[in-house]
Amino acid sequence: MKLTAAAFLTLTTALAGAASAETWDMPMAYPANNYHTENAQTFADAVKECTGGELEIVIHAGGSLFKGDEIKRAVQLGEAQIGERLLSAHANENAVFAYDSIPFLATSFEASEKLRAAAEPVLAKVLEEQNIVPLYSVPWPPQGLYFSKPVESPEAMEGTKFRAYNSITARVAELAGMVPTQVEAADLKQALATGVVSAMISSGATGVDESVWEDMTNFYDVNAWLPRNTVFVNKDALDGLSDAARTCVLDEAAAAQTRGAEKAAELAGGFVKTLADNGMDVNPPSEAISAKLQEIGKTMTTEWLENAGENGKAIVDAYEAQ
Ligand code: PCA
């Protein structure tokens, strides 16, 4: 058989592409239909297209490949090449990871983006020491309090079994006289159903993802902070890409960051409405609860600044300078 020059070129290009094609596993902790996960799927599709199939990113949602609390370590060790994690859940390694969960520091989507930009250089430096490169991060909607009963006074919170997702949420609970237990979102429904926990602080998004109205009755829109999911890559895996493929990854990550923040803001109000539509009482917090939370927030800001040292100060200074 005789090949035309053009057909020959197509064939050799396809073979070369096939030879260098690479697949990255991307463990994620939240459900496939959560907007963070959908955004990552769009990112993966765009990377595949941009690299002409040289790099395929396969998403494993809902903690199916690695559980939420295992994802960061898996990427560090190269057991997965890329992953998404609530970085603040690793504040025990380094307090700076909780920069996005300081109560009442940044309480709007706009402020959250400013805080992200302020933290970026510090995070990149700290993560590089762990062989990780941060690619993009996307906010959760503002955090509110969920309870299984109306809670109008600080006293009514005392003794409540509280689901925490990082050390910051555990500390909020402690300072409010509650009893925290760390539970991944993927295990939340079971923890609520079995009475391991009966309250939490989270966004409307997670309340809807986990249909928490089956076990809890009240949502108080306290707007405490907007934590972020961060997508990061193993440094060796990123360095191992061709220059063109690496550029695709970095460009598509920047696009995913913008798209994700817009999506979060667009969906936030609807999540809270869905909670109400399913029978939850949605209210602002009482004045007494607000005052207590502000007091807790002050204590925690001081504690975080102490723990995060120079790096923490650099983030807050850069944020306030904007
Ligand atoms: N949802 C995540 C983290 C913050 C949020 O809004 C969770 O509850 O696990």
CSV table of C-alpha atoms and ligand atoms in Angstrom, one decimal:
chain,number,residue,atom,x,y,z
A,1,MET,CA,0.0,0.0,0.0
A,2,LYS,CA,1.2,3.4,-0.9
A,3,LEU,CA,0.7,6.3,1.6
A,4,THR,CA,0.4,9.9,0.5
A,5,ALA,CA,2.7,12.3,2.3
A,6,ALA,CA,-0.2,13.8,4.2
A,7,ALA,CA,-1.5,10.4,5.4
A,8,PHE,CA,2.0,9.4,6.4
A,9,LEU,CA,2.3,12.5,8.5
A,10,THR,CA,-1.0,11.9,10.2
A,11,LEU,CA,0.0,8.4,11.0
A,12,THR,CA,3.4,9.2,12.4
A,13,THR,CA,1.9,12.1,14.4
A,14,ALA,CA,-0.7,9.8,15.9
A,15,LEU,CA,1.9,7.2,16.7
A,16,ALA,CA,4.2,9.7,18.3
A,17,GLY,CA,1.2,11.1,20.3
A,18,ALA,CA,0.3,7.6,21.4
A,19,ALA,CA,3.8,6.9,22.5
A,20,SER,CA,4.1,9.9,24.8
A,21,ALA,CA,0.5,9.9,26.0
A,22,GLU,CA,0.2,10.1,29.7
A,23,THR,CA,-2.6,9.5,32.2
A,24,TRP,CA,-2.9,11.3,35.5
A,25,ASP,CA,-5.2,10.1,38.3
A,26,MET,CA,-7.0,13.0,40.0
A,27,PRO,CA,-8.6,12.0,43.4
A,28,MET,CA,-11.2,14.3,44.7
A,29,ALA,CA,-13.2,14.2,47.9
A,30,TYR,CA,-16.5,15.6,46.9
A,31,PRO,CA,-19.4,14.1,44.8
A,32,ALA,CA,-19.3,13.9,41.0
A,33,ASN,CA,-22.1,16.4,40.7
A,34,ASN,CA,-20.6,19.0,43.0
A,35,TYR,CA,-19.6,22.2,41.1
A,36,HIS,CA,-15.9,21.8,42.2
A,37,THR,CA,-15.8,18.3,40.6
A,38,GLU,CA,-17.7,19.4,37.5
A,39,ASN,CA,-15.3,22.3,37.1
A,40,ALA,CA,-12.3,19.9,37.4
A,41,GLN,CA,-13.9,17.7,34.7
A,42,THR,CA,-14.1,20.7,32.4
A,43,PHE,CA,-10.4,21.4,33.3
A,44,ALA,CA,-9.5,17.8,32.5
A,45,ASP,CA,-11.3,17.9,29.2
A,46,ALA,CA,-9.7,21.2,28.2
A,47,VAL,CA,-6.2,19.8,29.1
A,48,LYS,CA,-6.8,16.8,26.9
A,49,GLU,CA,-7.9,18.9,24.0
A,50,CYS,CA,-5.1,21.4,24.4
A,51,THR,CA,-2.4,18.7,24.6
A,52,GLY,CA,-3.9,16.9,21.6
A,53,GLY,CA,-4.4,13.8,23.9
A,54,GLU,CA,-0.9,13.9,25.2
A,55,LEU,CA,-2.2,14.2,28.8
A,56,GLU,CA,-5.4,12.7,30.1
A,57,ILE,CA,-6.6,13.5,33.6
A,58,VAL,CA,-8.9,10.9,35.1
A,59,ILE,CA,-11.1,12.2,37.9
A,60,HIS,CA,-12.0,9.9,40.8
A,61,ALA,CA,-14.8,11.7,42.7
A,62,GLY,CA,-16.2,11.2,46.2
A,63,GLY,CA,-13.1,9.9,47.8
A,64,SER,CA,-13.3,6.8,45.7
A,65,LEU,CA,-9.5,6.5,44.9
A,66,PHE,CA,-8.2,8.2,48.1
A,67,LYS,CA,-10.3,9.5,50.9
A,68,GLY,CA,-10.3,13.2,51.5
A,69,ASP,CA,-7.7,13.1,54.2
A,70,GLU,CA,-5.3,10.9,52.1
A,71,ILE,CA,-5.3,12.9,48.9
A,72,LYS,CA,-2.6,15.4,49.8
A,73,ARG,CA,-0.2,12.7,50.9
A,74,ALA,CA,-0.9,10.6,47.8
A,75,VAL,CA,0.0,13.5,45.5
A,76,GLN,CA,3.1,14.3,47.6
A,77,LEU,CA,4.3,10.7,47.2
A,78,GLY,CA,3.3,10.5,43.5
A,79,GLU,CA,0.7,7.8,44.2
A,80,ALA,CA,-1.6,10.2,42.4
A,81,GLN,CA,-0.2,12.8,40.1
A,82,ILE,CA,-2.9,15.5,40.8
A,83,GLY,CA,-5.6,16.0,43.3
A,84,GLU,CA,-8.1,18.3,45.0
A,85,ARG,CA,-8.2,18.9,48.7
A,86,LEU,CA,-9.5,21.3,51.3
A,87,LEU,CA,-6.0,22.5,52.2
A,88,SER,CA,-7.2,23.9,55.5
A,89,ALA,CA,-7.7,20.4,56.7
A,90,HIS,CA,-3.9,20.1,56.8
A,91,ALA,CA,-3.3,23.1,59.1
A,92,ASN,CA,-1.8,20.6,61.6
A,93,GLU,CA,1.2,20.4,59.2
A,94,ASN,CA,1.5,24.1,58.7
A,95,ALA,CA,-0.9,26.7,60.1
A,96,VAL,CA,-0.8,28.7,56.8
A,97,PHE,CA,-2.9,26.1,55.1
A,98,ALA,CA,-5.9,27.5,57.2
A,99,TYR,CA,-5.5,31.0,55.8
A,100,ASP,CA,-8.9,30.7,54.1
A,101,SER,CA,-10.7,29.6,57.3
A,102,ILE,CA,-10.0,32.5,59.6
A,103,PRO,CA,-13.4,33.6,61.0
A,104,PHE,CA,-14.7,36.9,59.6
A,105,LEU,CA,-11.4,37.8,57.8
A,106,ALA,CA,-12.8,37.5,54.3
A,107,THR,CA,-16.6,37.0,54.1
A,108,SER,CA,-17.5,37.8,50.5
A,109,PHE,CA,-16.6,36.2,47.2
A,110,GLU,CA,-14.7,39.3,46.3
A,111,ALA,CA,-12.7,39.4,49.5
A,112,SER,CA,-12.1,35.6,49.2
A,113,GLU,CA,-10.3,36.2,45.8
A,114,LYS,CA,-8.2,39.0,47.3
A,115,LEU,CA,-7.2,36.7,50.2
A,116,ARG,CA,-6.3,33.9,47.7
A,117,ALA,CA,-4.1,36.2,45.7
A,118,ALA,CA,-2.4,37.4,48.9
A,119,ALA,CA,-1.7,33.9,50.0
A,120,GLU,CA,-0.6,32.5,46.7
A,121,PRO,CA,3.2,33.1,46.9
A,122,VAL,CA,3.4,31.9,50.5
A,123,LEU,CA,1.4,28.7,49.7
A,124,ALA,CA,3.5,28.0,46.6
A,125,LYS,CA,6.7,28.2,48.7
A,126,VAL,CA,5.4,26.0,51.5
A,127,LEU,CA,3.9,23.4,49.1
A,128,GLU,CA,7.1,23.3,47.0
A,129,GLU,CA,8.9,22.0,50.1
A,130,GLN,CA,6.5,19.1,50.0
A,131,ASN,CA,7.0,18.4,46.3
A,132,ILE,CA,3.6,19.9,45.4
A,133,VAL,CA,2.7,22.7,43.0
A,134,PRO,CA,-0.6,24.4,43.6
A,135,LEU,CA,-2.6,24.9,40.3
A,136,TYR,CA,-5.9,26.5,41.2
A,137,SER,CA,-8.3,27.0,44.1
A,138,VAL,CA,-12.0,27.6,44.1
A,139,PRO,CA,-14.2,28.9,47.1
A,140,TRP,CA,-17.0,27.2,48.8
A,141,PRO,CA,-20.0,29.5,49.5
A,142,PRO,CA,-20.1,31.3,52.9
A,143,GLN,CA,-20.1,29.0,55.9
A,144,GLY,CA,-23.2,28.8,58.1
A,145,LEU,CA,-24.2,26.9,61.2
A,146,TYR,CA,-26.5,23.8,60.9
A,147,PHE,CA,-28.3,22.4,63.9
A,148,SER,CA,-30.9,19.7,64.7
A,149,LYS,CA,-32.9,22.2,66.8
A,150,PRO,CA,-33.4,26.0,66.9
A,151,VAL,CA,-30.4,27.6,68.6
A,152,GLU,CA,-30.9,31.2,69.6
A,153,SER,CA,-28.4,31.4,72.6
A,154,PRO,CA,-24.8,30.4,73.1
A,155,GLU,CA,-25.9,28.2,75.9
A,156,ALA,CA,-28.1,26.2,73.5
A,157,MET,CA,-24.9,25.2,71.6
A,158,GLU,CA,-23.1,23.7,74.6
A,159,GLY,CA,-22.5,20.0,74.5
A,160,THR,CA,-23.7,19.6,70.9
A,161,LYS,CA,-21.8,16.9,68.9
A,162,PHE,CA,-20.3,18.9,66.1
A,163,ARG,CA,-19.0,17.8,62.7
A,164,ALA,CA,-15.6,19.4,62.0
A,165,TYR,CA,-13.8,19.4,58.6
A,166,ASN,CA,-10.5,20.9,59.8
A,167,SER,CA,-8.8,22.1,63.0
A,168,ILE,CA,-10.4,25.5,62.6
A,169,THR,CA,-13.9,24.2,62.7
A,170,ALA,CA,-13.0,22.0,65.6
A,171,ARG,CA,-11.7,25.0,67.5
A,172,VAL,CA,-14.9,27.0,66.8
A,173,ALA,CA,-16.8,24.2,68.3
A,174,GLU,CA,-14.6,23.9,71.3
A,175,LEU,CA,-14.7,27.6,72.0
A,176,ALA,CA,-18.5,27.4,71.8
A,177,GLY,CA,-18.6,24.5,74.3
A,178,MET,CA,-19.4,21.9,71.7
A,179,VAL,CA,-17.8,18.6,71.1
A,180,PRO,CA,-16.1,18.3,67.7
A,181,THR,CA,-15.4,15.2,65.6
A,182,GLN,CA,-13.7,15.4,62.2
A,183,VAL,CA,-15.8,13.8,59.5
A,184,GLU,CA,-15.3,13.9,55.7
A,185,ALA,CA,-18.2,15.1,53.7
A,186,ALA,CA,-18.4,11.6,52.1
A,187,ASP,CA,-19.1,10.1,55.6
A,188,LEU,CA,-21.4,12.9,56.7
A,189,LYS,CA,-24.8,11.3,56.1
A,190,GLN,CA,-23.8,8.3,58.0
A,191,ALA,CA,-22.4,10.3,60.9
A,192,LEU,CA,-25.7,12.3,61.1
A,193,ALA,CA,-27.9,9.2,60.7
A,194,THR,CA,-26.1,7.4,63.5
A,195,GLY,CA,-26.0,10.4,65.8
A,196,VAL,CA,-22.2,10.6,65.9
A,197,VAL,CA,-22.8,14.3,65.1
A,198,SER,CA,-25.9,16.6,65.0
A,199,ALA,CA,-24.5,20.0,64.0
A,200,MET,CA,-21.8,21.5,61.7
A,201,ILE,CA,-20.5,24.6,60.0
A,202,SER,CA,-20.5,24.4,56.2
A,203,SER,CA,-21.9,25.9,53.1
A,204,GLY,CA,-25.3,25.5,51.6
A,205,ALA,CA,-23.5,23.5,48.9
A,206,THR,CA,-22.5,20.6,51.2
A,207,GLY,CA,-25.9,20.8,52.9
A,208,VAL,CA,-27.5,20.2,49.5
A,209,ASP,CA,-25.0,17.6,48.3
A,210,GLU,CA,-25.6,15.5,51.4
A,211,SER,CA,-29.4,16.3,51.8
A,212,VAL,CA,-28.8,17.2,55.4
A,213,TRP,CA,-32.5,18.2,55.9
A,214,GLU,CA,-33.1,14.5,56.5
A,215,ASP,CA,-31.3,14.9,59.9
A,216,MET,CA,-31.0,18.6,60.7
A,217,THR,CA,-33.6,21.3,60.9
A,218,ASN,CA,-32.0,24.8,61.2
A,219,PHE,CA,-29.5,26.7,59.1
A,220,TYR,CA,-28.1,30.0,60.3
A,221,ASP,CA,-26.4,32.1,57.7
A,222,VAL,CA,-23.5,33.4,59.8
A,223,ASN,CA,-21.2,34.0,56.8
A,224,ALA,CA,-18.1,33.1,58.8
A,225,TRP,CA,-15.6,32.6,55.9
A,226,LEU,CA,-15.3,31.0,52.5
A,227,PRO,CA,-12.9,28.0,52.6
A,228,ARG,CA,-11.4,26.8,49.4
A,229,ASN,CA,-10.6,23.5,47.6
A,230,THR,CA,-7.1,23.6,46.2
A,231,VAL,CA,-6.0,21.6,43.1
A,232,PHE,CA,-2.4,20.7,43.2
A,233,VAL,CA,0.0,18.5,41.3
A,234,ASN,CA,3.1,16.4,42.1
A,235,LYS,CA,6.1,18.5,41.1
A,236,ASP,CA,7.9,15.7,39.4
A,237,ALA,CA,4.8,14.9,37.3
A,238,LEU,CA,4.5,18.5,36.2
A,239,ASP,CA,8.2,18.9,35.5
A,240,GLY,CA,8.0,15.7,33.5
A,241,LEU,CA,5.6,17.1,30.9
A,242,SER,CA,6.6,18.6,27.6
A,243,ASP,CA,6.8,22.4,27.7
A,244,ALA,CA,3.7,22.6,25.6
A,245,ALA,CA,1.7,20.3,27.8
A,246,ARG,CA,2.8,22.1,30.9
A,247,THR,CA,1.6,25.3,29.4
A,248,CYS,CA,-1.7,23.7,28.7
A,249,VAL,CA,-2.1,22.6,32.3
A,250,LEU,CA,-1.2,26.0,33.8
A,251,ASP,CA,-3.4,27.9,31.4
A,252,GLU,CA,-6.4,25.7,31.9
A,253,ALA,CA,-5.8,25.8,35.6
A,254,ALA,CA,-6.0,29.6,35.5
A,255,ALA,CA,-9.3,29.3,33.5
A,256,ALA,CA,-10.7,26.8,36.0
A,257,GLN,CA,-9.9,29.1,38.9
A,258,THR,CA,-11.9,32.0,37.4
A,259,ARG,CA,-14.7,29.7,36.2
A,260,GLY,CA,-15.0,28.0,39.6
A,261,ALA,CA,-15.2,31.2,41.6
A,262,GLU,CA,-17.9,32.5,39.2
A,263,LYS,CA,-19.9,29.3,39.5
A,264,ALA,CA,-19.7,29.3,43.3
A,265,ALA,CA,-21.0,32.9,43.5
A,266,GLU,CA,-23.8,32.1,41.0
A,267,LEU,CA,-24.9,29.0,42.9
A,268,ALA,CA,-24.6,30.2,46.5
A,269,GLY,CA,-28.1,31.7,46.9
A,270,GLY,CA,-29.8,28.7,45.2
A,271,PHE,CA,-28.2,26.2,47.7
A,272,VAL,CA,-29.7,28.1,50.7
A,273,LYS,CA,-33.0,28.2,48.9
A,274,THR,CA,-32.9,24.5,48.3
A,275,LEU,CA,-32.3,23.9,52.1
A,276,ALA,CA,-35.5,26.0,52.8
A,277,ASP,CA,-37.5,24.3,50.0
A,278,ASN,CA,-36.7,21.0,51.7
A,279,GLY,CA,-38.1,22.2,55.0
A,280,MET,CA,-35.1,23.6,56.9
A,281,ASP,CA,-35.6,26.9,58.8
A,282,VAL,CA,-33.1,29.3,57.3
A,283,ASN,CA,-32.4,32.4,59.4
A,284,PRO,CA,-29.8,34.9,60.3
A,285,PRO,CA,-28.2,34.1,63.7
A,286,SER,CA,-29.5,35.8,66.8
A,287,GLU,CA,-27.6,38.8,68.2
A,288,ALA,CA,-26.4,36.7,71.1
A,289,ILE,CA,-25.0,34.0,68.8
A,290,SER,CA,-23.4,36.7,66.5
A,291,ALA,CA,-21.7,38.3,69.4
A,292,LYS,CA,-20.4,34.9,70.6
A,293,LEU,CA,-19.1,34.1,67.1
A,294,GLN,CA,-17.3,37.5,66.8
A,295,GLU,CA,-15.6,36.8,70.2
A,296,ILE,CA,-14.6,33.4,69.0
A,297,GLY,CA,-13.3,34.8,65.8
A,298,LYS,CA,-11.1,37.3,67.6
A,299,THR,CA,-9.6,34.6,69.7
A,300,MET,CA,-9.0,32.4,66.7
A,301,THR,CA,-7.4,35.2,64.6
A,302,THR,CA,-4.9,35.8,67.4
A,303,GLU,CA,-4.2,32.1,67.7
A,304,TRP,CA,-3.7,31.7,63.9
A,305,LEU,CA,-1.4,34.7,63.6
A,306,GLU,CA,0.7,33.2,66.4
A,307,ASN,CA,0.8,29.7,64.8
A,308,ALA,CA,1.4,30.9,61.3
A,309,GLY,CA,4.2,33.2,62.2
A,310,GLU,CA,6.0,35.3,59.5
A,311,ASN,CA,4.1,33.5,56.7
A,312,GLY,CA,0.7,34.3,58.3
A,313,LYS,CA,1.7,37.9,58.8
A,314,ALA,CA,2.8,38.1,55.1
A,315,ILE,CA,-0.6,36.9,54.0
A,316,VAL,CA,-2.6,39.2,56.1
A,317,ASP,CA,-0.4,42.2,55.3
A,318,ALA,CA,-0.7,41.5,51.6
A,319,TYR,CA,-4.4,41.1,51.9
A,320,GLU,CA,-4.9,44.3,53.8
A,321,ALA,CA,-2.6,46.2,51.4
A,322,GLN,CA,-4.9,45.5,48.4
B,1,PCA,N1,-18.1,22.2,52.3
B,1,PCA,C1,-17.0,21.3,52.6
B,1,PCA,C2,-15.9,22.3,53.2
B,1,PCA,C3,-16.5,23.6,53.3
B,1,PCA,C4,-17.9,23.4,52.6
B,1,PCA,O1,-18.7,24.3,52.4
B,1,PCA,C5,-17.3,20.3,53.7
B,1,PCA,O2,-18.3,20.6,54.5
B,1,PCA,O3,-16.6,19.3,53.8
